[in-house]
CSV table of C-alpha atoms in Angstrom, one decimal:
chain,number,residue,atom,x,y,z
A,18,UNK,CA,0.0,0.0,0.0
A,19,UNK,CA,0.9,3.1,-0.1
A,20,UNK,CA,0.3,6.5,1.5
A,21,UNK,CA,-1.9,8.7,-0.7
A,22,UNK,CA,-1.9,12.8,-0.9
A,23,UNK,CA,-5.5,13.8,-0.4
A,24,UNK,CA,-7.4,13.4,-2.1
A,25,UNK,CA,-6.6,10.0,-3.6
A,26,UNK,CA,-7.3,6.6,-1.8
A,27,UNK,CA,-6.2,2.9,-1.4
A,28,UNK,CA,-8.0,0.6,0.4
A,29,UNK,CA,-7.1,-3.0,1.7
A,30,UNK,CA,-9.3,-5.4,3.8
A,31,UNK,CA,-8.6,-5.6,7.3
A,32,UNK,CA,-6.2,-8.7,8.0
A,33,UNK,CA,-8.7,-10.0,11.0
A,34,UNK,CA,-12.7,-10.9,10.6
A,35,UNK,CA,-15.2,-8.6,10.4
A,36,UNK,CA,-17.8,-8.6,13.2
A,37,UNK,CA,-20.5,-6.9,11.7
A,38,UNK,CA,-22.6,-7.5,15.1
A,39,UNK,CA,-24.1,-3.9,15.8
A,40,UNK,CA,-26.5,-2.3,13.5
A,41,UNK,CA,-24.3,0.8,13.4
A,42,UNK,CA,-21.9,0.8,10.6
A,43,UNK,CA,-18.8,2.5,12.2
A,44,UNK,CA,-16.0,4.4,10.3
A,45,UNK,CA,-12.8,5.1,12.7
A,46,UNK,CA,-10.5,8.1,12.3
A,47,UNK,CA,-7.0,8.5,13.7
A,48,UNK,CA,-4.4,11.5,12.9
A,49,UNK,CA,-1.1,9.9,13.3
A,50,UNK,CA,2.2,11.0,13.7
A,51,UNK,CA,5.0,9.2,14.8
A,52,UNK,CA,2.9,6.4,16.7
A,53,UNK,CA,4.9,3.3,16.1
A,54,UNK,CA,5.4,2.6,19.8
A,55,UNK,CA,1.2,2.2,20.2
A,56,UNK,CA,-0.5,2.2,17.5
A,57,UNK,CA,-0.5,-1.3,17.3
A,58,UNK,CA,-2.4,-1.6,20.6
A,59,UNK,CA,-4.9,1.1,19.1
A,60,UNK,CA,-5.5,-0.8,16.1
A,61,UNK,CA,-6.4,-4.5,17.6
A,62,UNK,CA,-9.3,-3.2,19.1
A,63,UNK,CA,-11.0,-2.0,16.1
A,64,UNK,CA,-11.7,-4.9,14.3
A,65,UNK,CA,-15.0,-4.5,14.2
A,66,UNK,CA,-15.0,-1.3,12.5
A,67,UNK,CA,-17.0,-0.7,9.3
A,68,UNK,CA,-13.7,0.9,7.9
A,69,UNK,CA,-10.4,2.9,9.1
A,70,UNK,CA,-9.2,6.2,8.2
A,71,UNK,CA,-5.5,7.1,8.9
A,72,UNK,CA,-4.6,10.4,8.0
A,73,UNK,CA,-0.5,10.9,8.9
A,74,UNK,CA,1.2,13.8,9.1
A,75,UNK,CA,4.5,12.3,7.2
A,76,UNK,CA,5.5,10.1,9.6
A,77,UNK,CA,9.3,8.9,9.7
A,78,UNK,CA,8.6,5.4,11.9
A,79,UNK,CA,7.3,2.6,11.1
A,80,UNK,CA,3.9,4.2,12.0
A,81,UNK,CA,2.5,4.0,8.3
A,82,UNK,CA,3.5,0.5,7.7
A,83,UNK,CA,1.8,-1.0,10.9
A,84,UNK,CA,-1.2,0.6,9.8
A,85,UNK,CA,-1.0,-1.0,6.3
A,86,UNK,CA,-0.7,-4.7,8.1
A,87,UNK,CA,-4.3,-3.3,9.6
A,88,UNK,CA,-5.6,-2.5,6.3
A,89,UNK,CA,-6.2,1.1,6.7
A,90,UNK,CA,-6.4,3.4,4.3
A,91,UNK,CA,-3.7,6.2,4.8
A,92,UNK,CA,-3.8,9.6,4.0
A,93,UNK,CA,-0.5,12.0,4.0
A,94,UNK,CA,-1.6,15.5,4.9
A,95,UNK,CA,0.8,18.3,6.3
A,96,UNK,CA,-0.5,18.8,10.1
A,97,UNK,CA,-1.9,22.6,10.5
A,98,UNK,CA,-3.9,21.8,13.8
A,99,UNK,CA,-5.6,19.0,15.6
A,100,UNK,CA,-9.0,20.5,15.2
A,101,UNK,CA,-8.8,21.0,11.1
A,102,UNK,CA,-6.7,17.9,10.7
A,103,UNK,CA,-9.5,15.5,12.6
A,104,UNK,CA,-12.4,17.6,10.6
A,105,UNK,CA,-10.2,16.5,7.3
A,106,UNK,CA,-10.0,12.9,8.5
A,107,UNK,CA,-14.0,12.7,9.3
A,108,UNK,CA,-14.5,14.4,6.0
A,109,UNK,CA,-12.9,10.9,4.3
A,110,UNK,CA,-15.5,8.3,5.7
A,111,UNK,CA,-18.4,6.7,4.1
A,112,UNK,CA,-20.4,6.2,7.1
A,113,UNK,CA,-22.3,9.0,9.4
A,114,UNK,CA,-21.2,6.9,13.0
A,115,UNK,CA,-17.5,8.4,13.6
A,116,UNK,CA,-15.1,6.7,15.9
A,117,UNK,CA,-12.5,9.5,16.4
A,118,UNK,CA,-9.8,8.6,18.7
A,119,UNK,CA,-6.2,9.3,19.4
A,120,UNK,CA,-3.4,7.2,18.2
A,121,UNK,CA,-2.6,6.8,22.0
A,122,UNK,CA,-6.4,6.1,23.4
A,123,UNK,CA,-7.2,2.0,23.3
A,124,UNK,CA,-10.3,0.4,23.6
A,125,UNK,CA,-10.9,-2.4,26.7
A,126,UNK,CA,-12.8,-5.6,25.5
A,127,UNK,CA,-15.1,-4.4,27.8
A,128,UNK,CA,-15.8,-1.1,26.2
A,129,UNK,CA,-15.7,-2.8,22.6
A,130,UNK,CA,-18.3,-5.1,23.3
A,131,UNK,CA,-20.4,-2.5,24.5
A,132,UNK,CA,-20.4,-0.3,21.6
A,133,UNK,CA,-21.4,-3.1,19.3
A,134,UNK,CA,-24.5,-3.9,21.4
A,135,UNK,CA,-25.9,-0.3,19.9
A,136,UNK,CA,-28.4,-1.1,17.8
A,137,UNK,CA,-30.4,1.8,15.0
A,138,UNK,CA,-33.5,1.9,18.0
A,139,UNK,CA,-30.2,4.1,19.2
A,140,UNK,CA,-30.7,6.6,16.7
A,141,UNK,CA,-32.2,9.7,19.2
A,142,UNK,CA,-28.4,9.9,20.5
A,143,UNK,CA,-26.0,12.3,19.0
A,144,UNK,CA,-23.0,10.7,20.6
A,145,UNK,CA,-21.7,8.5,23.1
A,146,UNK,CA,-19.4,9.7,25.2
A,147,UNK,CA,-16.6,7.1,27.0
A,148,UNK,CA,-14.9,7.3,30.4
A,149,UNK,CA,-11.2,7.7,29.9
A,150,UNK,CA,-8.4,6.7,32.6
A,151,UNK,CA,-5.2,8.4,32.2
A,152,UNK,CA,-1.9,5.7,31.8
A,153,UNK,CA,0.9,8.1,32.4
A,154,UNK,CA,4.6,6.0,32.4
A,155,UNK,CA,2.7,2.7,32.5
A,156,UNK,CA,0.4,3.8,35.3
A,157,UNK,CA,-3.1,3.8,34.7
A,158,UNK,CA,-4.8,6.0,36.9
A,159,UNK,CA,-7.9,4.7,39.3
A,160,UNK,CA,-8.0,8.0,41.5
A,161,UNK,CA,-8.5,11.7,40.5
A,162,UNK,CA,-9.5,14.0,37.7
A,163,UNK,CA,-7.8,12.1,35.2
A,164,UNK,CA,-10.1,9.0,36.2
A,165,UNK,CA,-13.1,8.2,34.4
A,166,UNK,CA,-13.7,11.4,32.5
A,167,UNK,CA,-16.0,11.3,30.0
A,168,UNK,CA,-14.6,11.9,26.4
A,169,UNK,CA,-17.4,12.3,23.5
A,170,UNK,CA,-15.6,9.6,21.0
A,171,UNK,CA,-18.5,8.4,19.0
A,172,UNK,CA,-20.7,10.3,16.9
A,173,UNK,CA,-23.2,11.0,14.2
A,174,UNK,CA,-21.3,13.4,11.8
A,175,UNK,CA,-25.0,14.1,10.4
A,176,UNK,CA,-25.2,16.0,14.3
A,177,UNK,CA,-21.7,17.6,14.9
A,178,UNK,CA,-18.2,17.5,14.3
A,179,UNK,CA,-14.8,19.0,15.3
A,180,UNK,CA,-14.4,22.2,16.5
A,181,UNK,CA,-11.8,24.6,14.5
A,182,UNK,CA,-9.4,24.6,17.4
A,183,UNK,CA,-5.3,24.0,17.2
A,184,UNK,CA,-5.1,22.1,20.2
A,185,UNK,CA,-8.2,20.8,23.1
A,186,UNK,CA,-9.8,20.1,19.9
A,187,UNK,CA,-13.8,19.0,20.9
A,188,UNK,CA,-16.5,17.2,19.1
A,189,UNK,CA,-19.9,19.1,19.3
A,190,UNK,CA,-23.3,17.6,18.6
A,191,UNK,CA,-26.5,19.2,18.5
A,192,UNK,CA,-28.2,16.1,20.3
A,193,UNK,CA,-28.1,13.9,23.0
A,194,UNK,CA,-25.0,11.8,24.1
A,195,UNK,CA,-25.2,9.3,26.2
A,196,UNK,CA,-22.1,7.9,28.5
A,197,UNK,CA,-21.3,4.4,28.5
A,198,UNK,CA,-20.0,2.5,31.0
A,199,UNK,CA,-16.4,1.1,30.3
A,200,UNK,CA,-13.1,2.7,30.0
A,201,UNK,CA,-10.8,4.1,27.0
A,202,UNK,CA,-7.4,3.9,28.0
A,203,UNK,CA,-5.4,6.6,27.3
A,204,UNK,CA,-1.8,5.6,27.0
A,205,UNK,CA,-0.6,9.8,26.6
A,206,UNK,CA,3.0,9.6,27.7
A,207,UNK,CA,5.3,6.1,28.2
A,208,UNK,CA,8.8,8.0,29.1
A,209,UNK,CA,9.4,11.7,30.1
A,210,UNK,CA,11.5,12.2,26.8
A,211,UNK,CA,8.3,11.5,25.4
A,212,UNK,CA,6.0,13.8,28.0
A,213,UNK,CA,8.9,17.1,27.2
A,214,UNK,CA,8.4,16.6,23.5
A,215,UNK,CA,5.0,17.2,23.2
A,216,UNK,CA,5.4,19.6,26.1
A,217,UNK,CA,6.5,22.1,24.4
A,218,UNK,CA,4.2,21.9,21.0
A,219,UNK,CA,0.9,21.5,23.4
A,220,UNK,CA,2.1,24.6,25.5
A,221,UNK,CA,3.3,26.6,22.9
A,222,UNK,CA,-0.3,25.8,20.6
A,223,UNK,CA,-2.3,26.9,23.8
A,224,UNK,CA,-0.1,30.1,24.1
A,225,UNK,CA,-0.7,30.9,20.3
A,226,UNK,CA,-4.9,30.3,21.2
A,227,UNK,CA,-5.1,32.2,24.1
A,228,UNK,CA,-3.2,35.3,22.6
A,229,UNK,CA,-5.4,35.2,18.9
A,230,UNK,CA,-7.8,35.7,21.8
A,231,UNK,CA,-6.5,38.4,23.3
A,232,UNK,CA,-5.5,37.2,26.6
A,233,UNK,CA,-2.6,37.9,28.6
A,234,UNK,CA,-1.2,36.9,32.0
A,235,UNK,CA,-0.3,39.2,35.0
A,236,UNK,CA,3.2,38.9,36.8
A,237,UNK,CA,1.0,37.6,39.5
A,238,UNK,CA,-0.4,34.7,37.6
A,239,UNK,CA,3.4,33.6,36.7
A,240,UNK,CA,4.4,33.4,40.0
A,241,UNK,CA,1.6,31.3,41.7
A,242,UNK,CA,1.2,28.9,39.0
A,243,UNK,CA,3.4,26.0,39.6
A,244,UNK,CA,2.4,26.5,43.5
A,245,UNK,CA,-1.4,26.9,43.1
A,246,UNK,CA,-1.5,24.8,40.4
A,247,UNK,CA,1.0,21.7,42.0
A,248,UNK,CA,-2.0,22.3,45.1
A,249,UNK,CA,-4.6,21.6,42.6
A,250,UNK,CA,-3.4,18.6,40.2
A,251,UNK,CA,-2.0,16.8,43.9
A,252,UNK,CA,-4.1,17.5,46.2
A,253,UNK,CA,-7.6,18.6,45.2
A,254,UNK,CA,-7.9,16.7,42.5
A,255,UNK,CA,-6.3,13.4,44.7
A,256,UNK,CA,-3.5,12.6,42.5
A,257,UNK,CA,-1.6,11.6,45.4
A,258,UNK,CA,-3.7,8.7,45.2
A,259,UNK,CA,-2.1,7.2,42.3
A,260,UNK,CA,1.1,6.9,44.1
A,261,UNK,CA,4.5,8.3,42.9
A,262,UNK,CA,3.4,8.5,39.2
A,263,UNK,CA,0.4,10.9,40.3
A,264,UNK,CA,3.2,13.2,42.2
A,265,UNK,CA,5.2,13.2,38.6
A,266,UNK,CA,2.1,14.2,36.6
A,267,UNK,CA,0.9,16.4,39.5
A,268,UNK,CA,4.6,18.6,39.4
A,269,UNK,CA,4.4,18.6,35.1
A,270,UNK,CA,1.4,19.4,34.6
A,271,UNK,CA,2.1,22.1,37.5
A,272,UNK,CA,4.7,23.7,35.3
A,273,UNK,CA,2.5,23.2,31.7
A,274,UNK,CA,0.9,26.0,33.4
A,275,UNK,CA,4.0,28.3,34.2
A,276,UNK,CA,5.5,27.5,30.7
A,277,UNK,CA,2.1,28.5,28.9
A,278,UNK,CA,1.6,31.6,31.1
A,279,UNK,CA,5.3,32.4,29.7
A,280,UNK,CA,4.5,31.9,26.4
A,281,UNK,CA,1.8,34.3,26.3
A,282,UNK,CA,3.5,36.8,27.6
A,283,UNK,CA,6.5,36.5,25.3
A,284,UNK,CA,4.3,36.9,22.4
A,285,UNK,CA,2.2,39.8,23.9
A,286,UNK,CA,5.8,41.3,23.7
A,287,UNK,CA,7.0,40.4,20.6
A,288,UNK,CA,4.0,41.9,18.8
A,289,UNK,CA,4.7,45.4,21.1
A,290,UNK,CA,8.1,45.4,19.4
């Protein structure tokens, strides 16, 4: 196979069975980059997808070969965004039910089995929204905000799609969405090499958002974020729970804050110059 420029195409069949055991027909989405070390995982759990749209952002792994041994179809489209480069990907299937995931978020059997139970008398919905837990260095975590949150994963492209957004992309849906009971796994970071790298793009996308916006930080905001912030990830949101991992997530995602705030601020004063 190989990778096509929008907005050609090549399609293989999926090397496993189908299990066409809902009455939804399913078309998953993933923007890729880089993902050799997971993708994999991501991929075995949707076998029982309708169809599978890759759309890499010219990977140099072996990230775009695995993804051939699944049978997807692969696009290759310069990344400008995680908002327009999803809506691109979701532009590409053939069904309206979207299953738009990250490279790094795996289904549990569990969860898998329950989204093939939907049936069409499931139609009122919108969406379905999943509860996430957070694996940070191999650690998934039970306790805290990053336990069970509820993502909105699966939806009717007829009701919604992706917001325009560089970075904390959503999916909105004029409709209900209902939650379902089992976990996504999300696998974000499996070394701190890893958890610096995307660090700095995710902190410096946010800076770029909030300034388009206008919005600046005070001196004052700087200097009480890692503090107020540390306070907040460890202990009011019970991080401390999950052990030594939660006090590692706690103390970087602490300093996200701090490094943003920065950013901000150094652009506010480039564009004074």
């Amino acid at each position: 196979m190989m990778i096509a420029e929008a907005p050609a195409i090549h399609r293989t069949l999926l090397p496993v069975p189908k299990m066409r055991v809902t009455g939804l027909k399913v078309s998953a989405v993933i923007i890729t980059y880089n993902e050799e070390h997971i993708i994999r995982k991501t991929l075995s759990k949707l076998y029982w997808c309708d169809e599978i749209i890759i759309v890499d952002s010219h990977s140099t792994d072996n990230t775009v070969a695995i993804c051939e041994q699944f049978g997807c179809t692969v696009y290759s489209r310069q990344f400008d965004g995680y908002g327009s480069q999803k809506r691109f990907a979701v532009s590409l299937v053939k069904n309206d039910w979207v299953l738009c995931i990250d490279a790094d978020e795996v289904l549990t059997d569990a969860l898998v089995q329950e989204i093939i139970s939907i049936t069409e008398s499931d139609s009122p919905y919108a969406g379905y929204a999943f509860p996430m837990n957070l694996v940070f260095l191999n650690k998934e975590f039970t306790h805290g905000k990053e336990s069970r949150r509820y993502f909105l994963r699966l939806f009717n492209r007829q009701k919604g799609g992706f917001t325009h957004d560089k970075v904390h992309e959503s999916i909105q849906v004029s409709g209900p969405v209902k939650k379902m009971r089992h976990i996504i796994q999300h696998y974000s970071y499996s070394s701190i090499n890893q958890y610096l790298e995307k660090f700095n793009k995710y902190t410096s996308y946010s800076a770029e958002m909030a300034f388009q916006k206008g919005k600046n930080k005070s001196l004052a905001a700087v200097v009480i974020a890692i503090p107020f912030n540390f306070f907040k990830y460890y202990l009011l949101e019970r991080n401390f729970l999950n052990g030594a991992k939660g006090l590692y997530w706690s103390t970087f995602s602490a300093y996200s804050h701090f490094a943003k705030y920065l950013k901000i601020k150094e652009l506010h004063d480039r564009a004074q110059q």
